[in-house]
Short mmCIF file of C-alpha atoms in Angstrom, two decimals:
data_model
loop_
_atom_site.label_atom_id
_atom_site.label_comp_id
_atom_site.label_asym_id
_atom_site.label_seq_id
_atom_site.Cartn_x
_atom_site.Cartn_y
_atom_site.Cartn_z
CA MET E 1 0.00 0.00 0.00
CA SER E 2 1.60 3.20 -1.10
CA GLN E 3 1.47 6.45 0.81
CA LYS E 4 2.07 10.02 -0.22
CA LEU E 5 3.99 11.84 2.46
CA ALA E 6 3.89 15.57 2.86
CA THR E 7 7.14 17.19 1.91
CA THR E 8 8.10 19.31 4.87
CA GLU E 9 11.62 20.34 5.64
CA ASP E 10 13.01 19.07 8.91
CA THR E 11 14.44 21.97 10.83
CA SER E 12 15.16 19.92 13.93
CA GLU E 13 18.64 18.67 14.72
CA PRO E 14 19.12 14.96 15.39
CA ASN E 15 20.39 15.72 18.90
CA ALA E 16 18.02 18.61 19.55
CA LYS E 17 17.18 19.26 23.18
CA ILE E 18 13.87 17.73 24.22
CA ARG E 19 11.70 20.74 24.97
CA PHE E 20 7.99 21.14 24.30
CA GLY E 21 6.90 24.68 23.46
CA VAL E 22 3.44 25.97 24.29
CA ARG E 23 1.91 24.76 21.02
CA HIS E 24 3.40 21.27 21.18
CA THR E 25 2.55 21.01 24.89
CA LEU E 26 -1.11 21.71 24.13
CA ILE E 27 -1.09 19.14 21.32
CA LEU E 28 0.55 16.60 23.63
CA LEU E 29 -2.02 17.16 26.39
CA ALA E 30 -4.84 16.77 23.88
CA LEU E 31 -3.40 13.53 22.49
CA VAL E 32 -2.70 12.14 25.98
CA TRP E 33 -6.38 12.65 26.77
CA THR E 34 -7.59 11.04 23.55
CA ALA E 35 -5.13 8.15 23.94
CA GLN E 36 -6.11 7.48 27.56
CA ILE E 37 -9.84 8.18 27.47
CA LEU E 38 -10.59 4.49 26.94
CA PRO E 39 -8.90 3.51 30.26
CA ILE E 40 -10.85 6.33 31.94
CA VAL E 41 -14.10 4.99 30.52
CA SER E 42 -13.03 1.47 31.49
CA ILE E 43 -12.55 2.53 35.13
CA LEU E 44 -15.94 4.25 35.14
CA ALA E 45 -17.58 1.22 33.55
CA GLY E 46 -15.84 -1.21 35.89
CA ASN E 47 -16.90 0.70 38.99
CA ALA E 48 -20.46 1.08 37.69
CA GLN E 49 -21.07 -2.46 36.43
CA SER E 50 -21.97 -3.94 39.82
CA ALA E 51 -24.64 -1.30 40.41
CA ILE E 52 -25.88 -1.64 36.82
CA ALA E 53 -26.19 -5.43 37.14
CA ILE E 54 -28.19 -5.06 40.36
CA HIS E 55 -30.36 -2.19 39.09
CA PHE E 56 -31.35 -3.89 35.82
CA ARG E 57 -31.33 -7.39 37.39
CA THR E 58 -29.21 -8.88 34.66
CA THR E 59 -26.79 -11.80 34.53
CA GLN E 60 -25.47 -10.51 31.19
CA ILE E 61 -23.34 -7.70 32.62
CA ALA E 62 -20.35 -8.97 30.61
CA TRP E 63 -21.86 -7.36 27.52
CA PHE E 64 -21.74 -3.94 29.16
CA SER E 65 -17.96 -3.93 28.81
CA LEU E 66 -17.66 -6.28 25.86
CA LEU E 67 -20.06 -4.86 23.29
CA GLY E 68 -18.09 -1.69 22.68
CA VAL E 69 -14.90 -3.72 22.27
CA LEU E 70 -16.59 -5.90 19.65
CA ILE E 71 -17.89 -2.92 17.68
CA GLY E 72 -14.53 -1.17 17.90
CA THR E 73 -12.74 -4.26 16.69
CA PHE E 74 -15.16 -4.64 13.78
CA ILE E 75 -14.75 -1.08 12.53
CA MET E 76 -11.01 -0.72 13.25
CA PRO E 77 -9.77 -1.64 9.73
CA PHE E 78 -12.29 0.70 8.10
CA VAL E 79 -11.37 3.57 10.42
CA VAL E 80 -7.62 3.15 9.86
CA LYS E 81 -8.14 3.09 6.09
CA ALA E 82 -10.39 6.17 6.17
CA ALA E 83 -7.88 8.02 8.37
CA GLY E 84 -5.12 7.41 5.85
CA VAL E 85 -7.23 8.68 2.96
CA TYR E 86 -9.23 11.55 4.47
CA GLY E 87 -6.99 12.65 7.35
CA LYS E 88 -6.46 11.28 10.85
CA ARG E 89 -7.82 14.32 12.70
CA ARG E 90 -10.96 14.43 10.56
CA VAL E 91 -11.72 10.77 11.20
CA MET E 92 -10.94 11.13 14.91
CA ILE E 93 -13.52 13.92 15.10
CA VAL E 94 -16.15 11.79 13.32
CA ILE E 95 -15.73 8.77 15.59
CA SER E 96 -15.73 11.09 18.63
CA VAL E 97 -19.12 12.46 17.61
CA LEU E 98 -20.47 8.92 17.22
CA GLY E 99 -18.96 7.88 20.55
CA LEU E 100 -20.55 10.87 22.28
CA ALA E 101 -23.95 9.99 20.81
CA GLY E 102 -23.63 6.45 22.15
CA ASP E 103 -22.60 7.69 25.60
CA VAL E 104 -25.67 9.93 25.81
CA ILE E 105 -28.01 7.10 24.75
CA ALA E 106 -26.54 4.85 27.44
CA ALA E 107 -26.81 7.57 30.08
CA VAL E 108 -30.56 8.12 29.50
CA ALA E 109 -31.44 4.45 28.92
CA SER E 110 -34.43 3.18 30.90
CA ASN E 111 -33.72 -0.51 30.28
CA TYR E 112 -30.67 -2.69 29.84
CA ALA E 113 -31.26 -3.33 26.13
CA THR E 114 -31.20 0.40 25.34
CA LEU E 115 -28.13 0.85 27.50
CA LEU E 116 -26.35 -1.84 25.46
CA VAL E 117 -27.35 -0.10 22.22
CA GLY E 118 -25.68 3.05 23.52
CA ARG E 119 -22.57 1.16 24.55
CA GLY E 120 -22.43 -0.43 21.11
CA ILE E 121 -22.56 2.94 19.35
CA ALA E 122 -19.94 4.27 21.77
CA GLY E 123 -17.71 1.47 20.48
CA PHE E 124 -17.07 3.58 17.38
CA TYR E 125 -14.69 5.53 19.60
CA VAL E 126 -12.46 2.51 20.33
CA PRO E 127 -9.97 3.17 17.45
CA ILE E 128 -9.14 6.64 18.83
CA ALA E 129 -6.01 5.50 20.70
CA ALA E 130 -4.45 3.89 17.62
CA LEU E 131 -5.02 7.08 15.63
CA SER E 132 -3.64 9.22 18.47
CA TYR E 133 -0.27 7.44 18.39
CA SER E 134 -0.24 7.58 14.60
CA ILE E 135 -0.93 11.29 14.32
CA ALA E 136 1.76 12.01 16.94
CA ARG E 137 4.39 10.88 14.43
CA ASP E 138 2.92 13.30 11.88
CA VAL E 139 2.48 16.51 13.86
CA PHE E 140 5.53 16.60 16.16
CA PRO E 141 9.10 17.44 15.09
CA ARG E 142 11.37 14.44 14.76
CA HIS E 143 13.12 14.90 18.11
CA LEU E 144 9.80 15.07 19.99
CA VAL E 145 8.10 12.02 18.45
CA GLY E 146 9.70 9.49 20.81
CA PRO E 147 9.19 11.50 24.03
CA ALA E 148 5.61 12.29 23.01
CA SER E 149 4.80 8.63 22.35
CA GLY E 150 6.32 7.61 25.68
CA LEU E 151 4.40 10.24 27.62
CA MET E 152 1.17 9.23 25.89
CA GLY E 153 1.69 5.62 26.93
CA GLY E 154 2.69 6.60 30.45
CA GLY E 155 -0.55 8.55 30.76
CA LEU E 156 -2.15 5.28 31.84
CA GLY E 157 -0.47 5.71 35.22
CA LEU E 158 -2.02 9.14 35.69
CA VAL E 159 -5.39 7.67 34.81
CA GLY E 160 -4.76 4.88 37.28
CA LEU E 161 -3.96 7.36 40.04
CA GLY E 162 -6.57 10.05 39.51
CA GLY E 163 -9.23 7.99 37.74
CA PRO E 164 -10.27 5.79 40.70
CA PHE E 165 -10.68 8.81 43.00
CA LEU E 166 -12.74 10.67 40.41
CA THR E 167 -14.86 7.66 39.58
CA GLY E 168 -15.17 6.81 43.27
CA TRP E 169 -16.60 10.25 43.94
CA VAL E 170 -18.92 10.01 40.92
CA ILE E 171 -20.21 6.52 41.80
CA ASP E 172 -20.60 7.17 45.52
CA ASP E 173 -22.36 10.54 45.10
CA PHE E 174 -24.24 10.13 41.81
CA GLY E 175 -24.55 6.38 41.27
CA PHE E 176 -24.10 4.52 38.01
CA ARG E 177 -26.02 7.23 36.12
CA GLY E 178 -23.36 9.69 37.16
CA ALA E 179 -20.70 7.35 35.77
CA LEU E 180 -22.52 7.08 32.44
CA TRP E 181 -22.80 10.86 32.17
CA ALA E 182 -19.12 11.21 33.13
CA MET E 183 -18.27 8.98 30.16
CA ALA E 184 -20.20 11.36 27.91
CA LEU E 185 -18.42 14.40 29.35
CA ALA E 186 -15.02 12.74 28.88
CA THR E 187 -15.79 12.08 25.22
CA ALA E 188 -17.11 15.61 24.75
CA LEU E 189 -13.86 17.06 26.15
CA SER E 190 -11.85 14.89 23.77
CA LEU E 191 -13.93 16.19 20.86
CA VAL E 192 -13.37 19.82 21.89
CA LEU E 193 -9.61 19.31 22.23
CA LEU E 194 -9.37 17.65 18.82
CA ILE E 195 -11.20 20.53 17.16
CA ALA E 196 -9.44 23.34 19.02
CA VAL E 197 -5.85 22.12 19.47
CA VAL E 198 -4.76 19.19 17.29
CA PRO E 199 -3.68 20.01 13.70
CA GLU E 200 -4.48 17.77 10.77
CA SER E 201 -1.87 15.27 9.64
CA PRO E 202 -0.27 16.17 6.29
CA VAL E 203 0.15 12.45 5.49
CA ARG E 204 -2.29 10.91 3.00
CA GLU E 205 -2.73 7.58 1.28
CA GLU E 206 -3.79 7.32 -2.31
CA ARG E 207 -7.54 7.15 -2.62
CA ALA E 208 -8.67 3.64 -3.42
CA ARG E 209 -11.77 1.50 -3.25
CA MET E 210 -12.58 0.37 0.29
CA ASP E 211 -12.27 -3.38 0.81
CA TRP E 212 -15.74 -3.77 2.29
CA LEU E 213 -15.88 -7.53 1.79
CA GLY E 214 -12.63 -8.10 3.66
CA GLY E 215 -13.76 -5.90 6.53
CA VAL E 216 -17.12 -7.63 6.86
CA LEU E 217 -15.50 -11.07 6.82
CA LEU E 218 -12.98 -10.03 9.46
CA GLY E 219 -15.46 -8.32 11.77
CA GLY E 220 -18.17 -10.92 11.30
CA GLY E 221 -15.81 -13.83 11.90
CA LEU E 222 -14.38 -12.38 15.09
CA THR E 223 -17.81 -11.39 16.40
CA ALA E 224 -19.20 -14.90 15.81
CA ILE E 225 -16.36 -16.52 17.74
CA VAL E 226 -16.53 -14.14 20.69
CA TYR E 227 -20.33 -14.34 20.83
CA ALA E 228 -20.18 -18.14 20.96
CA ILE E 229 -17.68 -18.01 23.82
CA GLY E 230 -19.95 -15.61 25.69
CA LYS E 231 -22.91 -17.98 25.30
CA GLY E 232 -20.92 -21.09 26.22
CA ALA E 233 -22.26 -21.39 29.76
CA GLU E 234 -25.85 -20.83 28.61
CA TRP E 235 -25.79 -23.12 25.57
CA GLY E 236 -23.39 -25.74 26.90
CA TRP E 237 -19.81 -26.03 25.70
CA THR E 238 -20.54 -29.12 23.61
CA SER E 239 -23.75 -27.84 22.03
CA GLY E 240 -24.22 -27.64 18.27
CA LYS E 241 -24.71 -23.87 18.46
CA ILE E 242 -21.23 -23.37 19.91
CA PHE E 243 -19.55 -25.35 17.14
CA THR E 244 -21.71 -23.69 14.47
CA TYR E 245 -20.82 -20.14 15.50
CA ILE E 246 -17.13 -20.87 16.07
CA GLY E 247 -16.89 -22.84 12.84
CA ALA E 248 -18.58 -20.07 10.87
CA GLY E 249 -16.25 -17.52 12.46
CA VAL E 250 -13.15 -19.50 11.57
CA LEU E 251 -14.34 -19.95 7.97
CA ALA E 252 -14.97 -16.20 7.71
CA LEU E 253 -11.44 -15.46 8.92
CA LEU E 254 -9.97 -17.90 6.41
CA ALA E 255 -12.01 -16.27 3.66
CA PHE E 256 -10.73 -12.88 4.86
CA ALA E 257 -7.14 -14.05 4.44
CA VAL E 258 -7.87 -15.19 0.89
CA VAL E 259 -9.67 -11.96 -0.02
CA GLU E 260 -6.88 -9.79 1.41
CA SER E 261 -4.21 -11.69 -0.52
CA ARG E 262 -6.04 -11.00 -3.78
CA ALA E 263 -7.40 -7.50 -3.15
CA ALA E 264 -5.84 -4.67 -5.14
CA HIS E 265 -6.13 -2.39 -2.08
CA PRO E 266 -6.38 -4.57 1.06
CA LEU E 267 -7.29 -3.11 4.41
CA PHE E 268 -4.07 -4.58 5.81
CA PRO E 269 -1.38 -5.37 3.24
CA VAL E 270 -0.25 -8.98 3.40
CA SER E 271 3.35 -7.91 2.75
CA MET E 272 3.43 -6.07 6.09
CA LEU E 273 1.69 -8.79 8.07
CA LYS E 274 3.98 -11.49 6.66
CA ARG E 275 7.09 -9.91 8.16
CA ARG E 276 8.11 -11.83 11.27
CA ARG E 277 9.05 -8.69 13.16
CA VAL E 278 5.57 -7.27 12.61
CA TRP E 279 3.31 -10.27 13.26
CA SER E 280 5.32 -11.45 16.26
CA VAL E 281 5.19 -8.00 17.88
CA LEU E 282 1.46 -7.68 17.17
CA ILE E 283 0.61 -11.04 18.72
CA ALA E 284 2.92 -10.86 21.75
CA THR E 285 1.96 -7.30 22.73
CA ALA E 286 -1.74 -8.04 22.18
CA VAL E 287 -1.77 -11.08 24.47
CA VAL E 288 0.26 -9.45 27.26
CA ALA E 289 -1.63 -6.14 27.14
CA ALA E 290 -5.05 -7.79 26.88
CA ALA E 291 -4.48 -9.76 30.07
CA VAL E 292 -2.90 -6.83 31.93
CA TYR E 293 -5.83 -4.55 31.11
CA SER E 294 -8.53 -7.22 31.61
CA VAL E 295 -7.48 -7.98 35.19
CA GLY E 296 -9.06 -4.66 36.19
CA THR E 297 -12.47 -6.25 35.69
CA VAL E 298 -11.64 -9.01 38.18
CA MET E 299 -10.24 -6.54 40.71
CA GLN E 300 -13.19 -4.16 40.42
CA LEU E 301 -15.77 -6.92 40.86
CA LEU E 302 -13.80 -8.27 43.82
CA ALA E 303 -13.63 -4.86 45.47
CA LEU E 304 -17.15 -3.59 44.78
CA MET E 305 -19.34 -6.69 44.99
CA PRO E 306 -20.95 -7.06 48.44
CA ASN E 307 -19.65 -9.49 51.03
CA ILE E 308 -22.52 -11.90 51.72
CA PRO E 309 -21.47 -15.14 53.43
CA GLY E 310 -22.36 -18.14 51.33
CA MET E 311 -23.39 -16.00 48.37
CA SER E 312 -20.88 -13.27 47.44
CA ALA E 313 -17.15 -13.14 48.25
CA GLY E 314 -16.69 -9.51 47.26
CA LEU E 315 -14.90 -7.15 49.63
CA GLY E 316 -17.84 -4.75 49.77
CA TRP E 317 -15.74 -1.60 49.37
CA SER E 318 -17.08 1.69 48.10
CA ALA E 319 -15.60 3.05 44.89
CA THR E 320 -13.70 5.66 46.94
CA ASP E 321 -12.31 2.95 49.24
CA ASN E 322 -11.15 1.08 46.16
CA ALA E 323 -9.38 4.20 44.88
CA ILE E 324 -7.57 4.73 48.17
CA TYR E 325 -6.46 1.14 48.63
CA THR E 326 -5.18 0.77 45.05
CA SER E 327 -3.41 4.17 44.95
CA PRO E 328 0.04 2.67 45.76
CA MET E 329 -0.28 0.54 42.63
CA SER E 330 -1.28 3.59 40.58
CA VAL E 331 1.71 5.64 41.78
CA LEU E 332 3.98 2.73 40.94
CA ILE E 333 2.51 2.47 37.43
CA ILE E 334 3.30 6.15 36.76
CA THR E 335 6.87 5.82 38.02
CA VAL E 336 7.59 2.59 36.18
CA SER E 337 6.11 3.95 32.93
CA VAL E 338 8.46 6.93 32.97
CA VAL E 339 11.48 4.79 33.83
CA THR E 340 10.60 2.28 31.10
CA GLY E 341 10.45 5.05 28.51
CA VAL E 342 13.98 6.08 29.48
CA LEU E 343 15.29 2.51 29.53
CA ALA E 344 13.87 1.86 26.05
CA ARG E 345 16.52 4.16 24.62
CA ARG E 346 19.23 1.75 25.75
CA ILE E 347 17.59 -1.65 26.30
CA GLU E 348 15.97 -3.71 23.57
CA PRO E 349 12.18 -3.31 23.78
CA ARG E 350 11.43 -7.05 23.73
CA VAL E 351 13.53 -7.49 26.88
CA LEU E 352 11.45 -4.84 28.60
CA LEU E 353 8.21 -6.48 27.44
CA GLY E 354 9.45 -9.82 28.79
CA THR E 355 10.24 -8.21 32.13
CA ALA E 356 6.78 -6.66 32.17
CA ALA E 357 5.18 -10.05 31.55
CA PHE E 358 7.18 -11.61 34.39
CA PHE E 359 6.07 -9.05 36.98
CA ALA E 360 2.46 -9.03 35.78
CA ALA E 361 2.18 -12.83 35.87
CA ALA E 362 3.80 -12.96 39.32
CA GLY E 363 1.43 -10.30 40.64
CA PHE E 364 -1.68 -12.02 39.31
CA ALA E 365 -0.51 -15.37 40.67
CA LEU E 366 -0.12 -13.73 44.08
CA GLY E 367 -3.61 -12.31 43.69
CA SER E 368 -5.07 -15.81 43.37
CA SER E 369 -4.33 -16.24 47.09
CA LEU E 370 -3.84 -12.70 48.38
CA HIS E 371 -7.16 -10.95 47.76
CA HIS E 372 -8.99 -11.00 51.09
CA SER E 373 -7.82 -7.79 52.78
CA VAL E 374 -6.44 -4.33 52.12
CA SER E 375 -2.85 -5.36 52.90
CA GLU E 376 -3.05 -8.35 50.55
CA ILE E 377 -4.44 -6.23 47.71
CA ILE E 378 -1.61 -3.71 48.21
CA ILE E 379 1.05 -6.45 48.13
CA MET E 380 -0.41 -7.90 44.93
CA GLY E 381 -0.66 -4.42 43.40
CA LEU E 382 2.96 -3.53 44.09
CA VAL E 383 4.13 -6.56 42.10
CA ALA E 384 1.54 -6.42 39.33
CA GLY E 385 1.92 -2.62 39.10
CA VAL E 386 5.49 -2.98 37.83
CA GLY E 387 4.29 -5.19 34.99
CA THR E 388 1.36 -2.91 34.21
CA GLY E 389 3.49 0.24 34.06
CA MET E 390 6.11 -1.39 31.86
CA THR E 391 3.44 -2.77 29.52
CA ALA E 392 1.71 0.59 29.13
CA ALA E 393 4.97 2.30 28.16
CA ILE E 394 6.63 -0.36 26.02
CA VAL E 395 3.79 -1.49 23.72
CA PRO E 396 3.64 1.75 21.62
CA ILE E 397 7.44 1.89 21.56
CA MET E 398 7.62 -1.66 20.20
CA ILE E 399 5.34 -0.68 17.32
CA ILE E 400 7.65 2.25 16.54
CA ALA E 401 10.63 -0.10 16.48
CA ALA E 402 8.86 -2.73 14.36
CA VAL E 403 7.71 -0.68 11.35
CA PRO E 404 8.82 2.33 9.30
CA PRO E 405 6.95 5.60 9.91
CA GLU E 406 4.68 5.26 6.87
CA GLU E 407 3.29 1.97 8.21
CA GLN E 408 2.67 3.02 11.80
CA ALA E 409 -1.02 3.88 11.33
CA LEU E 410 -1.59 0.42 9.88
CA ALA E 411 0.52 -1.27 12.55
CA ASN E 412 -1.20 0.61 15.38
CA GLY E 413 -4.56 -0.31 13.93
CA ALA E 414 -3.57 -3.96 13.55
CA GLN E 415 -2.19 -4.12 17.10
CA SER E 416 -5.31 -2.52 18.55
CA MET E 417 -7.52 -4.87 16.55
CA VAL E 418 -5.66 -8.00 17.63
CA GLN E 419 -5.56 -6.80 21.23
CA GLY E 420 -9.26 -6.00 21.08
CA VAL E 421 -10.04 -9.51 19.88
CA VAL E 422 -7.85 -11.17 22.52
CA GLN E 423 -9.25 -8.92 25.23
CA ALA E 424 -12.83 -9.68 24.19
CA VAL E 425 -12.16 -13.41 24.38
CA VAL E 426 -10.28 -13.09 27.68
CA LEU E 427 -13.15 -11.09 29.21
CA GLN E 428 -15.75 -13.62 28.10
CA VAL E 429 -13.73 -16.55 29.41
CA THR E 430 -13.09 -14.64 32.64
CA PHE E 431 -16.79 -14.17 33.37
CA VAL E 432 -17.46 -17.82 32.56
CA VAL E 433 -14.63 -19.02 34.81
CA MET E 434 -15.57 -16.68 37.65
CA ALA E 435 -19.26 -17.63 37.51
CA LYS E 436 -18.43 -21.28 38.19
CA GLY E 437 -19.39 -21.97 41.79
CA GLY E 438 -21.14 -18.61 42.06
CA THR E 439 -24.77 -17.78 42.83
CA VAL E 440 -27.50 -16.05 40.84
CA ALA E 441 -29.98 -14.23 43.09
CA LYS E 442 -32.80 -11.99 41.83
CA GLY E 443 -31.23 -11.95 38.37
CA THR E 444 -27.77 -10.87 39.59
CA GLN E 445 -24.59 -12.96 39.32
CA PHE E 446 -22.55 -13.15 42.52
CA TYR E 447 -19.09 -14.68 42.68
CA SER E 448 -17.50 -17.08 45.16
CA ASP E 449 -13.97 -16.82 46.50
CA GLY E 450 -13.00 -19.66 44.18
CA GLY E 451 -14.35 -17.66 41.25
CA PHE E 452 -12.05 -14.74 42.00
CA THR E 453 -9.13 -17.15 42.48
CA ASN E 454 -9.81 -18.69 39.07
CA GLY E 455 -10.02 -15.23 37.51
CA PHE E 456 -6.56 -14.24 38.74
CA TRP E 457 -5.05 -17.56 37.65
CA LEU E 458 -6.57 -17.12 34.19
CA MET E 459 -4.95 -13.69 33.86
CA ALA E 460 -1.59 -15.02 35.04
CA GLY E 461 -1.78 -17.83 32.49
CA CYS E 462 -2.57 -15.41 29.66
CA VAL E 463 0.41 -13.22 30.56
CA VAL E 464 2.69 -16.27 30.68
CA LEU E 465 1.46 -17.22 27.20
CA GLY E 466 2.25 -13.70 26.00
CA GLY E 467 5.69 -13.96 27.56
CA LEU E 468 6.40 -17.15 25.64
CA LEU E 469 5.26 -15.46 22.41
CA ILE E 470 7.92 -12.77 22.97
CA LEU E 471 10.49 -15.44 22.12
CA LEU E 472 9.22 -15.29 18.52
CA ILE E 473 10.22 -11.63 18.15
CA PRO E 474 13.58 -11.27 16.37
CA LYS E 475 16.26 -9.08 17.88
CA GLY E 476 15.71 -5.53 16.74
CA LYS E 477 16.49 -1.87 17.24
CA GLY E 478 16.35 0.17 20.39
CA LEU E 479 14.28 3.33 20.38
CA ASP E 480 17.33 5.50 19.57
CA GLN E 481 17.95 3.52 16.37
CA ALA E 482 14.33 3.51 15.18
CA GLU E 483 13.29 5.86 12.40
CA VAL E 484 10.72 8.31 13.71
CA GLY E 485 8.80 11.21 12.28
CA GLN E 486 6.79 11.37 9.05
CA ALA E 487 5.74 14.91 8.40
CA VAL E 488 9.17 16.23 9.32
CA ALA E 489 11.24 13.47 7.71
#
């Protein structure tokens, strides 16, 4: 896939001092917000889901978090393609408007079905992070691209520190409706910042026919597989429906591969995906990151579900209590993210990702036993926090090191798509595993202590799998050797 790059003279020196002026600082703050809004929404959703499940008396609360991920995964290839043709900022504004509309629908919903419709529409906003990292390489001078990308990734730690306190206040004082409206306000702020601060990328792809068939096969196949996994407990894991949906999904994905190999303008060029450095980085980072980010669901349900002997093994904390008790982990994530960004200039990124996987897996394994008190949660968090902080910082840097600048939008989109798929599957399996041995009362699913133990072990296993996949990544460049910058090349 060819790209036409804007011809702009680079006035920055290779060893220019890292200093953000007022204009670039404002752009950076705007992109940090757009890149990290999904974790903010995730915290709000995680803290609200217990109250939502009880209010609407539903055992299908998994879809509250999952539906948006599915929609975002489905549209990701189309959004990345449109961004390359029509401009990243323009497309980011469009999907922000759609996301805001979905947030408002969910906030005013009077029944669970309508709320899910809103969450589904809000899923159009999911590709925003991938586009944020891509546009950073286009609008910053060469010497600021690396620092900007690192700070954007490290923003997860700030979200982890301030987000729980904010969401705790919102949930405790305004209930789950307040959380839903806070999601809408967060999206609205992102939209305002994009319009007022962020410039358009000068990078454009050649206009070509959209590969609609490939996109439908990809999205439909993945959705069928994840839907079947979500219905496994209800249908029975050996039922004909399960095999039908999964089989149809696999066939659709195989057909997608054939269509993409023959398409004149594929959504994701096969030549890029065939390179070992690219596909190995995409898979390894997706598996590690999906597990690291999914564990928040287990921890939030553990903290916020009531403690009812014989029925619910939750800790019964308020959202504010949860924020206070997990703040040491959040501070550690911020610190480790910054340090990891510095280390990436001298240490090979795959080594840092492997170290992240080790600490994350160790922390989650500890959590399988240590999750009954404040002190045990803090101990688990201090170990897992190291892995989380390193993961947040190193994943975007690994994409920079794996592809040339003109392919980063595609690579970011592919990584987000693969991670979205893995995360959707992990979340579905997590709810199924945790529900085993639990209790359903008045339409609400409650979890036993064994359920939470199984949830943590599942996350640890997924991270270990991701760690093993890192061995497939060939030795590559450090951040200092990677080519960065498009618009100012």
